[in-house]
Amino acid sequence: MKLKKIFLTVCVVLVVVVPLFSMFFRDGLILDMAGIHLDHPFSKKVKVEENYIRVDKNQNNVADPLDIVNAARKEVENRTRYKSAYYEGGYPPDNEGVCTDVIWRGLAGAGINLKELMDQDIHDHTSLYPRVGGKPDPHIDYRRVPNQYVFFQRFAESLTTELIPYDSKNLAEWQPGDIVIYLEGTDHVGIISDKRSKDGIPYLIHNIPPFASEIKLTSYKHPIVGHYRWKY
């Protein structure tokens, strides 16, 4: 009888407690990283206007911001392994990378060569870039978060860093293909997805150990210091 009670208790924990914990811990971070996106059952649905730019410079019949999202999402679909390393030529293998690799790979989907653009600006304005140390290195410079931060500050549209759940006006300022940067606590960067939770919060496509994932933006518990939109 005692063993039966223990067995039933374990079953309850596995069937009820673990799923609930997974759903509510850091806004569903665990499930999101596993590719399972669930909304809180009692949250109300918020309609957020899709006002991303419809420009299609690469003429593939898909808006460039969505090209960026689709290319970045391939990192998630491929479970690109997080690995920080130095690569001759600057490009890591397709199956590995870090958070900054999500950015250049995403932008490449819209025909934007981030490495080429950053290498040139770092060469021309070396002193502006904090992770260069006065000696440009095209094998790594464009893959450093502080350097991407400076570059987007200079060449992208700077937007609000305030994120307000259920506020449709505020949430409409967060659109697919936008780039967010974190420098407090840890250096990190990611791309805003075209997916949203019921409360209007967008998802973030990024890469942290062990692999690339798509999570609710509020699940990453560090302050956003930069929110940018490419000037298409």
Coordinates of C-alpha atoms in Angstrom, one line a residue:
M1 CA 0.0 0.0 0.0
K2 CA 2.8 2.4 0.9
L3 CA 4.6 1.7 -2.4
K4 CA 1.3 2.4 -4.2
K5 CA 1.1 5.8 -2.6
I6 CA 4.6 6.6 -3.5
F7 CA 4.0 5.5 -7.1
L8 CA 0.9 7.7 -7.3
T9 CA 2.7 10.7 -5.8
V10 CA 5.5 10.3 -8.4
C11 CA 2.9 10.1 -11.2
V12 CA 1.2 13.3 -10.0
V13 CA 4.5 15.1 -9.9
L14 CA 5.4 13.9 -13.4
V15 CA 2.0 14.5 -14.9
V16 CA 1.0 17.8 -13.2
V17 CA 3.8 19.5 -11.3
V18 CA 6.6 19.2 -13.9
P19 CA 4.5 20.4 -16.9
L20 CA 3.2 23.4 -14.8
F21 CA 6.7 24.3 -13.7
S22 CA 7.9 24.1 -17.3
M23 CA 5.1 26.3 -18.4
F24 CA 5.5 29.1 -15.8
F25 CA 9.3 29.1 -15.1
R26 CA 10.6 32.2 -16.7
D27 CA 7.6 32.5 -19.1
G28 CA 8.0 29.0 -20.4
L29 CA 11.7 29.2 -21.2
I30 CA 12.2 25.4 -20.8
L31 CA 9.4 24.5 -23.2
D32 CA 10.4 27.2 -25.7
M33 CA 14.0 25.9 -25.8
A34 CA 12.5 22.5 -26.6
G35 CA 10.5 24.0 -29.4
I36 CA 7.2 23.8 -27.6
H37 CA 5.5 27.2 -27.5
L38 CA 2.5 27.4 -25.1
D39 CA 0.6 30.4 -23.8
H40 CA -0.6 30.8 -20.2
P41 CA -4.1 29.5 -20.3
F42 CA -5.6 32.5 -18.4
S43 CA -3.9 35.3 -20.3
K44 CA -6.0 37.4 -22.6
K45 CA -5.3 37.8 -26.3
V46 CA -3.8 41.1 -27.4
K47 CA -3.9 42.2 -31.1
V48 CA -0.7 43.9 -32.2
E49 CA -0.4 45.7 -35.5
E50 CA 2.0 44.2 -38.0
N51 CA 3.7 47.3 -39.3
Y52 CA 7.0 46.0 -40.4
I53 CA 8.4 47.5 -43.6
R54 CA 7.2 45.7 -46.7
V55 CA 10.3 46.4 -48.8
D56 CA 11.6 43.5 -50.8
K57 CA 15.1 44.5 -52.1
N58 CA 16.2 41.0 -52.9
Q59 CA 13.0 40.5 -54.9
N60 CA 12.0 37.1 -53.6
N61 CA 8.4 38.1 -52.9
V62 CA 9.0 38.1 -49.1
A63 CA 9.4 41.3 -47.1
D64 CA 13.0 41.8 -46.1
P65 CA 12.2 41.8 -42.3
L66 CA 10.6 38.4 -42.7
D67 CA 13.6 37.2 -44.8
I68 CA 15.7 38.1 -41.7
V69 CA 13.4 36.2 -39.4
N70 CA 13.3 33.1 -41.7
A71 CA 17.0 33.0 -42.1
A72 CA 17.6 33.4 -38.3
R73 CA 15.0 30.7 -37.6
K74 CA 17.0 28.2 -39.6
E75 CA 19.5 28.4 -36.7
V76 CA 16.7 27.1 -34.4
E77 CA 15.5 24.5 -36.8
N78 CA 19.1 23.2 -37.3
R79 CA 19.8 23.3 -33.6
T80 CA 22.9 25.2 -34.3
R81 CA 25.3 24.3 -31.5
Y82 CA 26.7 27.1 -29.3
K83 CA 30.4 27.2 -29.7
S84 CA 32.6 30.2 -29.1
A85 CA 35.8 30.0 -31.2
Y86 CA 38.1 31.9 -33.5
Y87 CA 37.8 31.0 -37.2
E88 CA 40.2 31.9 -40.0
G89 CA 38.2 33.8 -42.5
G90 CA 35.7 34.9 -39.9
Y91 CA 32.9 32.5 -40.6
P92 CA 32.1 29.5 -38.3
P93 CA 30.8 26.2 -39.8
D94 CA 27.1 26.1 -40.5
N95 CA 26.3 23.8 -37.5
E96 CA 27.9 26.0 -34.8
G97 CA 28.2 29.6 -33.7
V98 CA 27.3 32.1 -31.0
C99 CA 24.6 34.8 -30.5
T100 CA 26.2 37.2 -32.9
D101 CA 26.2 34.6 -35.7
V102 CA 22.4 34.6 -35.6
I103 CA 22.5 38.3 -36.5
W104 CA 24.8 38.1 -39.6
R105 CA 23.1 34.9 -40.8
G106 CA 19.7 36.5 -40.3
L107 CA 20.6 39.7 -42.2
A108 CA 22.2 37.6 -44.9
G109 CA 18.7 36.3 -45.6
A110 CA 17.8 39.8 -46.8
G111 CA 21.0 40.2 -48.8
I112 CA 22.8 42.2 -46.2
N113 CA 26.5 41.4 -45.7
L114 CA 27.1 42.4 -42.1
K115 CA 30.7 41.3 -42.0
E116 CA 31.7 43.4 -45.0
L117 CA 29.9 46.5 -43.7
M118 CA 31.3 46.2 -40.2
D119 CA 34.9 45.4 -41.4
Q120 CA 34.9 48.5 -43.5
D121 CA 33.5 50.8 -40.7
I122 CA 35.9 49.3 -38.1
H123 CA 38.8 49.9 -40.5
D124 CA 37.7 53.5 -41.1
H125 CA 36.7 54.3 -37.5
T126 CA 38.7 51.8 -35.4
S127 CA 38.7 53.9 -32.2
L128 CA 34.9 53.8 -31.9
Y129 CA 34.8 50.0 -31.5
P130 CA 35.6 48.8 -27.9
R131 CA 36.4 45.2 -28.7
V132 CA 39.1 45.9 -31.3
G133 CA 41.9 47.3 -29.2
G134 CA 43.2 49.5 -31.9
K135 CA 44.1 46.6 -34.2
P136 CA 41.2 45.5 -36.5
D137 CA 40.9 41.7 -37.0
P138 CA 38.3 40.8 -39.7
H139 CA 38.4 37.2 -38.5
I140 CA 36.5 38.0 -35.3
D141 CA 35.6 41.7 -34.8
Y142 CA 32.2 41.6 -36.5
R143 CA 31.2 38.7 -34.2
R144 CA 31.6 40.6 -30.9
V145 CA 28.5 42.0 -29.3
P146 CA 29.9 45.4 -28.2
N147 CA 31.1 45.9 -31.8
Q148 CA 27.7 45.1 -33.2
Y149 CA 26.2 47.5 -30.6
V150 CA 28.4 50.3 -31.9
F151 CA 27.6 49.5 -35.5
F152 CA 23.9 49.4 -35.1
Q153 CA 24.0 52.6 -33.1
R154 CA 25.6 54.2 -36.0
F155 CA 23.7 52.7 -39.0
A156 CA 20.4 51.3 -37.8
E157 CA 17.2 53.0 -36.5
S158 CA 17.3 53.1 -32.7
L159 CA 13.9 52.2 -31.1
T160 CA 12.4 51.9 -27.6
T161 CA 13.8 49.5 -25.1
E162 CA 10.7 49.5 -23.0
L163 CA 8.5 46.5 -23.3
I164 CA 4.9 46.6 -21.9
P165 CA 2.8 43.4 -22.0
Y166 CA -0.8 44.0 -23.2
D167 CA 0.0 47.5 -24.4
S168 CA -0.7 47.2 -28.1
K169 CA 0.8 50.6 -28.9
N170 CA 4.1 49.8 -27.2
L171 CA 4.2 46.2 -28.5
A172 CA 3.7 47.5 -32.1
E173 CA 7.1 49.1 -31.8
W174 CA 8.6 45.6 -31.6
Q175 CA 8.5 44.1 -35.1
P176 CA 9.9 41.1 -36.9
G177 CA 13.6 41.4 -37.9
D178 CA 14.4 44.0 -35.2
I179 CA 17.6 43.4 -33.3
V180 CA 18.0 43.6 -29.5
I181 CA 21.2 43.9 -27.6
Y182 CA 22.1 43.2 -24.0
L183 CA 25.3 44.4 -22.3
E184 CA 24.4 44.4 -18.6
G185 CA 25.2 41.1 -16.8
T186 CA 26.2 39.5 -20.1
D187 CA 26.9 40.5 -23.7
H188 CA 24.1 39.1 -25.8
V189 CA 22.1 39.8 -29.0
G190 CA 19.1 38.3 -30.8
I191 CA 16.5 38.9 -33.5
I192 CA 12.8 39.6 -32.9
S193 CA 10.6 36.9 -34.3
D194 CA 7.3 37.1 -36.2
K195 CA 5.8 35.0 -33.4
R196 CA 4.0 36.5 -30.4
S197 CA 2.5 35.2 -27.2
K198 CA -1.1 36.0 -26.3
D199 CA -0.1 39.0 -24.2
G200 CA 1.6 40.5 -27.3
I201 CA 5.2 39.9 -26.3
P202 CA 7.3 38.9 -29.3
Y203 CA 9.6 35.9 -29.3
L204 CA 13.4 36.2 -29.5
I205 CA 15.6 34.1 -31.9
H206 CA 19.0 33.7 -30.3
N207 CA 21.8 31.3 -29.4
I208 CA 22.8 30.5 -25.9
P209 CA 24.2 27.2 -24.7
P210 CA 23.5 24.5 -25.7
F211 CA 22.0 25.6 -29.0
A212 CA 19.9 28.2 -30.9
S213 CA 16.3 28.6 -29.7
E214 CA 13.3 30.8 -30.0
I215 CA 12.0 32.0 -26.7
K216 CA 9.6 34.6 -25.3
L217 CA 11.5 37.9 -25.2
T218 CA 10.7 38.4 -21.5
S219 CA 12.2 35.0 -20.7
Y220 CA 15.7 36.4 -21.1
K221 CA 16.1 38.1 -17.8
H222 CA 18.6 40.9 -18.6
P223 CA 17.9 44.5 -19.4
I224 CA 17.8 45.4 -23.1
V225 CA 20.2 48.3 -23.8
G226 CA 19.6 48.5 -27.6
H227 CA 16.7 47.9 -29.9
Y228 CA 17.4 48.5 -33.6
R229 CA 15.8 48.2 -37.0
W230 CA 17.8 48.0 -40.2
K231 CA 17.4 51.0 -42.5
Y232 CA 16.2 49.0 -45.6

